[in-house]
PDB file of C-alpha atoms in Angstrom:
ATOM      1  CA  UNK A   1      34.078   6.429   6.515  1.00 85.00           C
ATOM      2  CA  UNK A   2      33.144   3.297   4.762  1.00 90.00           C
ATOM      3  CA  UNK A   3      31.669   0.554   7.617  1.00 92.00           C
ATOM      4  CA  UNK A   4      33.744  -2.684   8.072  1.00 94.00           C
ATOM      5  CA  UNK A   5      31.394  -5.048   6.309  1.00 94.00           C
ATOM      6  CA  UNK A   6      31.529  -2.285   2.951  1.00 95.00           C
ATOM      7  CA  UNK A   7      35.126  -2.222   3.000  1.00 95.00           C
ATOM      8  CA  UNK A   8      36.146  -5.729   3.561  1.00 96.00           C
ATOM      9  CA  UNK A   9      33.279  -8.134   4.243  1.00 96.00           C
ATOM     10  CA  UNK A  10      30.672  -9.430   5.608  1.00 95.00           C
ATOM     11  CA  UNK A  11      32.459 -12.192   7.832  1.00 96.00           C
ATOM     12  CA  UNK A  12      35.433  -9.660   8.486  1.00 96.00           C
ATOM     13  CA  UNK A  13      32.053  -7.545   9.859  1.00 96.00           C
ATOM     14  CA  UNK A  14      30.904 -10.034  12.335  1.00 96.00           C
ATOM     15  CA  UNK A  15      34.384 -11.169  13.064  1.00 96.00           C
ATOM     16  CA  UNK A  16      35.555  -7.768  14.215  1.00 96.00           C
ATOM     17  CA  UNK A  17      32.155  -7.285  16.431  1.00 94.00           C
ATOM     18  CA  UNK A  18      32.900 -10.499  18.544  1.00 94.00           C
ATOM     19  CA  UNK A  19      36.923  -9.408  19.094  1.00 96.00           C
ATOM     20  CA  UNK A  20      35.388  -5.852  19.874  1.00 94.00           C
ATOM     21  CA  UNK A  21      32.605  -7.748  22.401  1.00 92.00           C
ATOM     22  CA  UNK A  22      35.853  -9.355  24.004  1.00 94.00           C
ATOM     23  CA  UNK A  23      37.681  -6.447  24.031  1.00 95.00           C
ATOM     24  CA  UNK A  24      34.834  -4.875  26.325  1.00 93.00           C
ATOM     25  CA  UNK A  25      34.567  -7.592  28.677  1.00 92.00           C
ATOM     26  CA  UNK A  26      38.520  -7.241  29.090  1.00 94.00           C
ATOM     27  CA  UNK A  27      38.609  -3.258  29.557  1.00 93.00           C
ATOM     28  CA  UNK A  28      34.802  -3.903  31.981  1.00 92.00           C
ATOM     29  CA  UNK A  29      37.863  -6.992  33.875  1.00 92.00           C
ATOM     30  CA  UNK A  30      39.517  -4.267  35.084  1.00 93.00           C
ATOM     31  CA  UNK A  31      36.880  -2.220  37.378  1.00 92.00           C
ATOM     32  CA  UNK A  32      36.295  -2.093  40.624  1.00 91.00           C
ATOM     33  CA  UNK A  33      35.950  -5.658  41.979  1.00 92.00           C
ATOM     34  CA  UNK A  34      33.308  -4.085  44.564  1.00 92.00           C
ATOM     35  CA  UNK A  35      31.165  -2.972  41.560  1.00 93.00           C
ATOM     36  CA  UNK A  36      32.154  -5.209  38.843  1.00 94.00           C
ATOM     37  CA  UNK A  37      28.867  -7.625  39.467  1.00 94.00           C
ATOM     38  CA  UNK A  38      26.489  -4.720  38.913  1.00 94.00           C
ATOM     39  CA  UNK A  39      28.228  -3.365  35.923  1.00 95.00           C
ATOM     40  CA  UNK A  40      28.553  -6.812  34.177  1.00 94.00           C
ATOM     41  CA  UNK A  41      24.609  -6.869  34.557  1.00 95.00           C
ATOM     42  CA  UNK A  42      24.585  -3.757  32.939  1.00 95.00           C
ATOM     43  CA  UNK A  43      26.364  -4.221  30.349  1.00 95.00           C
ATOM     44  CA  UNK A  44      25.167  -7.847  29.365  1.00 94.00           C
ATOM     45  CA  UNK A  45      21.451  -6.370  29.788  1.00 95.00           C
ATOM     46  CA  UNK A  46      22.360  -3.508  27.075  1.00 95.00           C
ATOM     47  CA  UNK A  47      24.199  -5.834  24.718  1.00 94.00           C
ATOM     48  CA  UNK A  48      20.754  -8.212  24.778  1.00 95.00           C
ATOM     49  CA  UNK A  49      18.590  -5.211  24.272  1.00 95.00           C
ATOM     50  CA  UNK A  50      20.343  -4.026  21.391  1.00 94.00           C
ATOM     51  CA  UNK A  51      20.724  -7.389  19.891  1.00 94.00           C
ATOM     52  CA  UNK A  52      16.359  -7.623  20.397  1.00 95.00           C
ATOM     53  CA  UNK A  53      15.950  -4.258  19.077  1.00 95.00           C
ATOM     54  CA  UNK A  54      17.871  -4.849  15.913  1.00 93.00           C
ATOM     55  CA  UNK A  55      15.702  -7.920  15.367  1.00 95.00           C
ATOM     56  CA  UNK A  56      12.542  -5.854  15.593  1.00 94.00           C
ATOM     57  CA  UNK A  57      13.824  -3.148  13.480  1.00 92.00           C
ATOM     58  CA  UNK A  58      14.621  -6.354  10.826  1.00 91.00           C
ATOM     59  CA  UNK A  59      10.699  -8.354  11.068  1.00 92.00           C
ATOM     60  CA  UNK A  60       9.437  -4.507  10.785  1.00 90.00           C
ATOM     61  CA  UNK A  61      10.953  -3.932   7.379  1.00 85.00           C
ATOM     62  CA  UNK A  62       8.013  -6.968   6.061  1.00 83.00           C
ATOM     63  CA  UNK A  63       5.163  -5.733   7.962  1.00 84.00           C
ATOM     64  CA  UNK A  64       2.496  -2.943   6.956  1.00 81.00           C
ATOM     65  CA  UNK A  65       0.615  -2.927  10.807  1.00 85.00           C
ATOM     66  CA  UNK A  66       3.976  -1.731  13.113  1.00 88.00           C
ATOM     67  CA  UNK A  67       2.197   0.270  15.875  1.00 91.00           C
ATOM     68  CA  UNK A  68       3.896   3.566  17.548  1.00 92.00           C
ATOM     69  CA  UNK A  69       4.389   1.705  20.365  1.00 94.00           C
ATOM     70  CA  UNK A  70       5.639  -1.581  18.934  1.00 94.00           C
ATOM     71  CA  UNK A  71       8.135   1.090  16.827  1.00 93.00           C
ATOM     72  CA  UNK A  72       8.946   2.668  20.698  1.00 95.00           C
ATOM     73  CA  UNK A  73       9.996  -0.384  21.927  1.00 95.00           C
ATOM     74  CA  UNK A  74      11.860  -1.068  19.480  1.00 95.00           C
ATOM     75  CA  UNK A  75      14.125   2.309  19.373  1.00 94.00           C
ATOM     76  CA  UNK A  76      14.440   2.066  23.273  1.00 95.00           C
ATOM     77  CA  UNK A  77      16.268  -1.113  22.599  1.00 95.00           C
ATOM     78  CA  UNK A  78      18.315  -0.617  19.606  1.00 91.00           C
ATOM     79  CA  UNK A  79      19.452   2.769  20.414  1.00 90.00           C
ATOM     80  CA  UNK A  80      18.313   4.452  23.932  1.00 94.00           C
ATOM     81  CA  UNK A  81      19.748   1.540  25.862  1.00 95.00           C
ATOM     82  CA  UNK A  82      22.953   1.414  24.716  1.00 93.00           C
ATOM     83  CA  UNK A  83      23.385   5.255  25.818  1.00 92.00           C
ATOM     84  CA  UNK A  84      21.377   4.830  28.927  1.00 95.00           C
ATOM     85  CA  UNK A  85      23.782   1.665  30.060  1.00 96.00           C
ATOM     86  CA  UNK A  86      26.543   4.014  29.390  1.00 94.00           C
ATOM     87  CA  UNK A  87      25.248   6.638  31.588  1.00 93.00           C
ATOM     88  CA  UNK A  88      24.982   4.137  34.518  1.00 95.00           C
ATOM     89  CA  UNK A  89      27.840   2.112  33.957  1.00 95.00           C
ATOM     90  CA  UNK A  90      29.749   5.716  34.120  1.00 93.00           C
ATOM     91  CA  UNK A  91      27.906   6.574  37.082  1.00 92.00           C
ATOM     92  CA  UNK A  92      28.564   3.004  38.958  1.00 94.00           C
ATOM     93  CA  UNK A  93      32.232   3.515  38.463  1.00 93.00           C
ATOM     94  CA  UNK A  94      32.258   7.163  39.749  1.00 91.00           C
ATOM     95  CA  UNK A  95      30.698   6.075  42.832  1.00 90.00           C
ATOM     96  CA  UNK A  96      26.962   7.270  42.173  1.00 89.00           C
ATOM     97  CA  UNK A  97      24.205   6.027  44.802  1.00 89.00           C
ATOM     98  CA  UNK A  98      21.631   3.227  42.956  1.00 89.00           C
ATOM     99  CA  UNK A  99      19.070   6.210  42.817  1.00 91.00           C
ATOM    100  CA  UNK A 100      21.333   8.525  41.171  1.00 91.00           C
ATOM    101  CA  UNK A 101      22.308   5.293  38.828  1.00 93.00           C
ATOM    102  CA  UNK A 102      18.926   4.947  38.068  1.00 92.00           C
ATOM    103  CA  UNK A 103      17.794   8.761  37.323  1.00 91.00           C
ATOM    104  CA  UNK A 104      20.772   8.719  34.562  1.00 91.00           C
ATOM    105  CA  UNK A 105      19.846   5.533  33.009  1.00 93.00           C
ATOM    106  CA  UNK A 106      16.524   7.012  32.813  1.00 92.00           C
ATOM    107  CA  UNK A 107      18.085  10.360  31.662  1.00 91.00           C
ATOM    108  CA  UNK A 108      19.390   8.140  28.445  1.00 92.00           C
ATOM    109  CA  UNK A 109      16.657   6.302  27.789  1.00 94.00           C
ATOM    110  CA  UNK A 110      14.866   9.465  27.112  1.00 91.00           C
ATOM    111  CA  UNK A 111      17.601  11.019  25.502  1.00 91.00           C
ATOM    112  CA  UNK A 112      18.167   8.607  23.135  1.00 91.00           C
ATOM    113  CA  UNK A 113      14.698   8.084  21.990  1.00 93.00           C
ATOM    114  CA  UNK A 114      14.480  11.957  21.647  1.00 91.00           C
ATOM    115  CA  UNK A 115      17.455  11.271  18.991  1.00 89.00           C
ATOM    116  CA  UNK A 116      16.173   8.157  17.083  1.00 90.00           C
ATOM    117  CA  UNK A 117      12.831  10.307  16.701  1.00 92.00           C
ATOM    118  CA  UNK A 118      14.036  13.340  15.333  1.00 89.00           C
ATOM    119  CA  UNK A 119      16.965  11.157  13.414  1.00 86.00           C
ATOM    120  CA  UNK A 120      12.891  10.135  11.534  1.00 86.00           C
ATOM    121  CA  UNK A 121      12.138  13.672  11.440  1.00 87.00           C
ATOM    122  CA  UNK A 122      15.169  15.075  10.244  1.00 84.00           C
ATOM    123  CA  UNK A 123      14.991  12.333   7.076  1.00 80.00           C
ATOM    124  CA  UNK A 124      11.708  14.305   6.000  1.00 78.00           C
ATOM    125  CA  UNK A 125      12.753  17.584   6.968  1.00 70.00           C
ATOM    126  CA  UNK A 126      16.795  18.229   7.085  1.00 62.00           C
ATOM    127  CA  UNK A 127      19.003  19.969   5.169  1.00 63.00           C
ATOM    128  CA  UNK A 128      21.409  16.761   3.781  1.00 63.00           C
ATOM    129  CA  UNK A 129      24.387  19.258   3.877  1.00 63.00           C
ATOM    130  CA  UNK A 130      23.920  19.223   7.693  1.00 60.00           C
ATOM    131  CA  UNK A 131      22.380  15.748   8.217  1.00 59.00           C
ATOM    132  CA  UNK A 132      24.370  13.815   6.257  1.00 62.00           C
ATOM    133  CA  UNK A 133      22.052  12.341   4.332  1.00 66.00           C
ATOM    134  CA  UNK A 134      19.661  12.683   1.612  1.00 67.00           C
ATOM    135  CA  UNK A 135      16.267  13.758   2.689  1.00 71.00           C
ATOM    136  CA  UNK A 136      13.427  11.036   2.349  1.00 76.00           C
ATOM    137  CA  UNK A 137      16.133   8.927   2.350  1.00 76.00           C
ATOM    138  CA  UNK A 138      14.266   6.293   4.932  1.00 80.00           C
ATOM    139  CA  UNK A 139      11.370   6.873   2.238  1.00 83.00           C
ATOM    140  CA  UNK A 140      12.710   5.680  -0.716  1.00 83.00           C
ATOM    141  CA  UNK A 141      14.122   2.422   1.433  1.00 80.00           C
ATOM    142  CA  UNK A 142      10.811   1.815   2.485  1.00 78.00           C
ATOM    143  CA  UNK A 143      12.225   1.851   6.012  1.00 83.00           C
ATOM    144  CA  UNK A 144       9.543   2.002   8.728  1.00 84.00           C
ATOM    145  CA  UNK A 145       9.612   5.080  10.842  1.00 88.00           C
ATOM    146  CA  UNK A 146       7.571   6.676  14.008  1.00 91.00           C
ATOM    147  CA  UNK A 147       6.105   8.662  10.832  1.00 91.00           C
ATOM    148  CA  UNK A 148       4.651   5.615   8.625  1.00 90.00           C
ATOM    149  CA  UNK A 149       3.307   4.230  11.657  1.00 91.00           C
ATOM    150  CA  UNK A 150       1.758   6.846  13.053  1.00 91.00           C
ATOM    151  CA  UNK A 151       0.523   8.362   9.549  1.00 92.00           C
ATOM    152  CA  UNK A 152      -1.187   5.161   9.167  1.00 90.00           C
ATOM    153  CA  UNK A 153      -3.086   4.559  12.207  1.00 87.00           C
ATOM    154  CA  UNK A 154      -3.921   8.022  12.028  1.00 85.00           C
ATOM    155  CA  UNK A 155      -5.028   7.709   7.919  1.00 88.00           C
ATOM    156  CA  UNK A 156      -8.654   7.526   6.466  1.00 88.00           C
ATOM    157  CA  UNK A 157      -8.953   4.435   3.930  1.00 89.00           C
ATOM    158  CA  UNK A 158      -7.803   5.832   1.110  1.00 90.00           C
ATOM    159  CA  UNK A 159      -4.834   7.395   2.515  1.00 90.00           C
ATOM    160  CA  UNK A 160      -4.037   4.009   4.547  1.00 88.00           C
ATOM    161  CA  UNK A 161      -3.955   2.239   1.370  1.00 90.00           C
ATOM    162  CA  UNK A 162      -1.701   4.338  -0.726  1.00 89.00           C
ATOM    163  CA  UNK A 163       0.988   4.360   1.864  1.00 87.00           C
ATOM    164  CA  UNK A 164       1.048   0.628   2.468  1.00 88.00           C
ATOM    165  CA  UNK A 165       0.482   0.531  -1.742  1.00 85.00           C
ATOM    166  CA  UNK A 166       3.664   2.909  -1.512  1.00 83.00           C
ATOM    167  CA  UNK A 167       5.859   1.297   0.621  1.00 83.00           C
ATOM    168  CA  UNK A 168       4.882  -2.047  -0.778  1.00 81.00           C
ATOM    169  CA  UNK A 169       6.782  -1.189  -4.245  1.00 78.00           C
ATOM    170  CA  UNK A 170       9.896  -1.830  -4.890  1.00 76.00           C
ATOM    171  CA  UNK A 171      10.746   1.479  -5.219  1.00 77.00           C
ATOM    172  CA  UNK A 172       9.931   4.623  -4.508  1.00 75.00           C
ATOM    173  CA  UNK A 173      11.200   7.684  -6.347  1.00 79.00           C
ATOM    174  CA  UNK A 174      10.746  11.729  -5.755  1.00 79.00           C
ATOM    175  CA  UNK A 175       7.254  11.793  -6.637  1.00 84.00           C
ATOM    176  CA  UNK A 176       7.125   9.091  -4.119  1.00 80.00           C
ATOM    177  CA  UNK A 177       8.715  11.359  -1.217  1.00 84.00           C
ATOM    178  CA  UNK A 178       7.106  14.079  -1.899  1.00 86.00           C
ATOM    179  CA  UNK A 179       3.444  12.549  -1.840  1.00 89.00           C
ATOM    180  CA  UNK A 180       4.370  10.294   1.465  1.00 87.00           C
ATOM    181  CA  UNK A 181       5.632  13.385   3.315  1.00 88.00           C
ATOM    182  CA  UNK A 182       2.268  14.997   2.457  1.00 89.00           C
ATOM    183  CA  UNK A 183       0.359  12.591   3.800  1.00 90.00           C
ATOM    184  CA  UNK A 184       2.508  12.393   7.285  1.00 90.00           C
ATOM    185  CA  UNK A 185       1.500  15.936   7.159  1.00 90.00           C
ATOM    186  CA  UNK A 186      -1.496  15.760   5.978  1.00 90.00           C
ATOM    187  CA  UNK A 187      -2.346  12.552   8.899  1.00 91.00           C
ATOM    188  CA  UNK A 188      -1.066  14.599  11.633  1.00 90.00           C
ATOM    189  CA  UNK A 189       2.217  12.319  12.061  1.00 91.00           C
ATOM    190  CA  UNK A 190       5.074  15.150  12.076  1.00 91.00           C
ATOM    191  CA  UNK A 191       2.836  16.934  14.560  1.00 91.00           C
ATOM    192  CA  UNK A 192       2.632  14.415  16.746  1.00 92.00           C
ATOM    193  CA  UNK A 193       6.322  13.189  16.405  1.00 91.00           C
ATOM    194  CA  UNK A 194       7.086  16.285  17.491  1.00 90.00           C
ATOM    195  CA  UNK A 195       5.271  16.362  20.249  1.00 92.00           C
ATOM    196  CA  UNK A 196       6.429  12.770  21.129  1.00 92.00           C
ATOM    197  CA  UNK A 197      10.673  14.229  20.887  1.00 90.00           C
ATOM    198  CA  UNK A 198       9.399  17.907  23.172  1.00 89.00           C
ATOM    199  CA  UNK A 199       7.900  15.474  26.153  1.00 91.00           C
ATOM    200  CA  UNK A 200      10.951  13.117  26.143  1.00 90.00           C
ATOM    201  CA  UNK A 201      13.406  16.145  25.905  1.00 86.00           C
ATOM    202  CA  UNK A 202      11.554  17.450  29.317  1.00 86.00           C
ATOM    203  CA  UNK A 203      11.910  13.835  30.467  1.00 87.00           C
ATOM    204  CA  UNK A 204      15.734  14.658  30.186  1.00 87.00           C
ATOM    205  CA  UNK A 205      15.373  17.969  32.332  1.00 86.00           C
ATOM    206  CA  UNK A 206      13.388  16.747  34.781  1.00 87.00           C
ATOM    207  CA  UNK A 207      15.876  13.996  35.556  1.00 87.00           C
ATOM    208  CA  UNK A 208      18.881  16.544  35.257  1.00 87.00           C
ATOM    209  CA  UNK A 209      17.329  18.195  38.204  1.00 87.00           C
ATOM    210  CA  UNK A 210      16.094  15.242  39.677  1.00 90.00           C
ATOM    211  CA  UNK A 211      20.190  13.978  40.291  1.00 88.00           C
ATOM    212  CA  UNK A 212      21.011  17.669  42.014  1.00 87.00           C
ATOM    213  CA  UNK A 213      23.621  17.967  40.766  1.00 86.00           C
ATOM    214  CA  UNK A 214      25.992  21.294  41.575  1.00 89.00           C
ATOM    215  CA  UNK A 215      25.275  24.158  39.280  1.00 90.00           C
ATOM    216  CA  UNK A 216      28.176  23.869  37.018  1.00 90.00           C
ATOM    217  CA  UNK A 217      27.900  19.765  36.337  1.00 87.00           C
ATOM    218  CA  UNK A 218      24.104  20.190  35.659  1.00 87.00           C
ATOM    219  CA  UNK A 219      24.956  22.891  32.881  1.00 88.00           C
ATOM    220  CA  UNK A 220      27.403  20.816  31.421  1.00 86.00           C
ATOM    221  CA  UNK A 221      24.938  17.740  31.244  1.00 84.00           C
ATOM    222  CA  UNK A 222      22.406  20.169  29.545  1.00 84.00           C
ATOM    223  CA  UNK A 223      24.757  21.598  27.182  1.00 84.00           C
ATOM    224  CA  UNK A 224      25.961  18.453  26.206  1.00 79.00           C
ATOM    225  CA  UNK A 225      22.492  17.737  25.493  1.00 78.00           C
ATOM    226  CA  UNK A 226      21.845  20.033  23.148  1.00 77.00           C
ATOM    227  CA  UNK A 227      25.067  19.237  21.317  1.00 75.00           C
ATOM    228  CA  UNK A 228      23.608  16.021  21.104  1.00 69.00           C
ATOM    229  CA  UNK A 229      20.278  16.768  20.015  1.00 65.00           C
ATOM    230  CA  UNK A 230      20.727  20.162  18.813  1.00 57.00           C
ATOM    231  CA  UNK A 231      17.853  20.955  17.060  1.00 50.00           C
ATOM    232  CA  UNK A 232      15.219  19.887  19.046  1.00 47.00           C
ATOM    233  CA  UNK A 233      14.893  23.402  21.182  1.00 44.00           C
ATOM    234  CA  UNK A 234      13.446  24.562  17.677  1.00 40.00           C
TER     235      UNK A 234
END
């Protein structure tokens, strides 16, 4: 559906996110009063992160050097915390020990940077009747992805240049795509992406058995993970 800000406005946008902020600190008002402290922390920490990892995603879009790990950072804030803090707020209202706490917020940090990556990877190599959106779509906004970064530390000269040359323009059009996804082939990038999502998806097992859980409510945490991210067994 359209977002707020498309639909009405920008200042209806912002508006609506600060009654919506409220509205959380109401529903987190009525917890546990022995737990409360602990999941205000959580919450306020996950609201900062996201705030900081929005503003990195924002200076990236002007800058031709983001690293892999600068881009890392900056997808563990704007996206795996916000899952992760809901995963141990959850588990601090059911009653979970701080270890078991921990191992979930852990569990969603990995989980959700498993998703932002292949959420790149699935812009180069989806099917847009299943993804939702067109593919090279992050391309032709000259968005910066795990992929640009990584194809151009990886890149010779040459290459280096015509991706920053590329994503310089103002616009980029199939020729465009289709020449950028060949060199984040052609650099190694996809490989390596890939790589990147398969070790943080066993990051996400490891923990699942790490909480030992019984049988049946460790299945159901690993199904729902591969509802969540359900390509990346392939």
């Amino acid at each position: 559906k359209p977002a707020v800000h498309t639909r009405w406005n920008d200042n209806v946008a912002i508006l609506s996110g600060d009654a919506m902020m409220i509205w959380a600190y109401r529903l987190l008002s009525q917890c546990d009063e022995a737990v409360l402290p602990q999941l205000l922390a959580v919450f306020t920490d996950v609201a900062v992160g996201v705030c900081e990892g929005q503003q990195y995603d924002m200076d990236f879009e002007s800058r031709d050097d983001v690293t892999v790990e600068e881009y890392l950072r900056m997808i563990e804030l704007k996206t795996a915390v916000l899952l992760a803090g809901a995963l141990k707020i959850g588990a601090l209202c059911g009653g979970a020990e701080p270890v078991q706490a921990e191992l979930l917020y852990r569990f969603g940090i990995d989980l959700g940077m498993a998703f932002q990556l292949q959420d790149d990877l699935l812009d180069t190599y989806g099917d847009p009747a299943v993804f939702g959106k067109p593919v090279g779509g992050d391309i032709r906004e000259g968005k910066r992805t795990v992929l640009l970064a990584d194809a151009i530390s990886g890149a010779d000269q040459r290459q280096r240049r015509t991706l920053i040359d590329m994503f310089s323009s103002q616009s980029r059009g199939d020729d465009d795509v289709r020449r950028c996804i060949e060199l984040f082939e052609g650099t190694g990038a996809i490989d390596r992406s890939r790589r990147r999502i398969r070790a943080l998806w066993q990051g996400t097992l490891h923990a699942i058995g790490d909480l030992r859980l019984p049988p049946q409510d460790e299945r159901t945490l690993t199904e729902a993970c591969m509802r969540f991210i359900p390509i990346i067994k392939a």
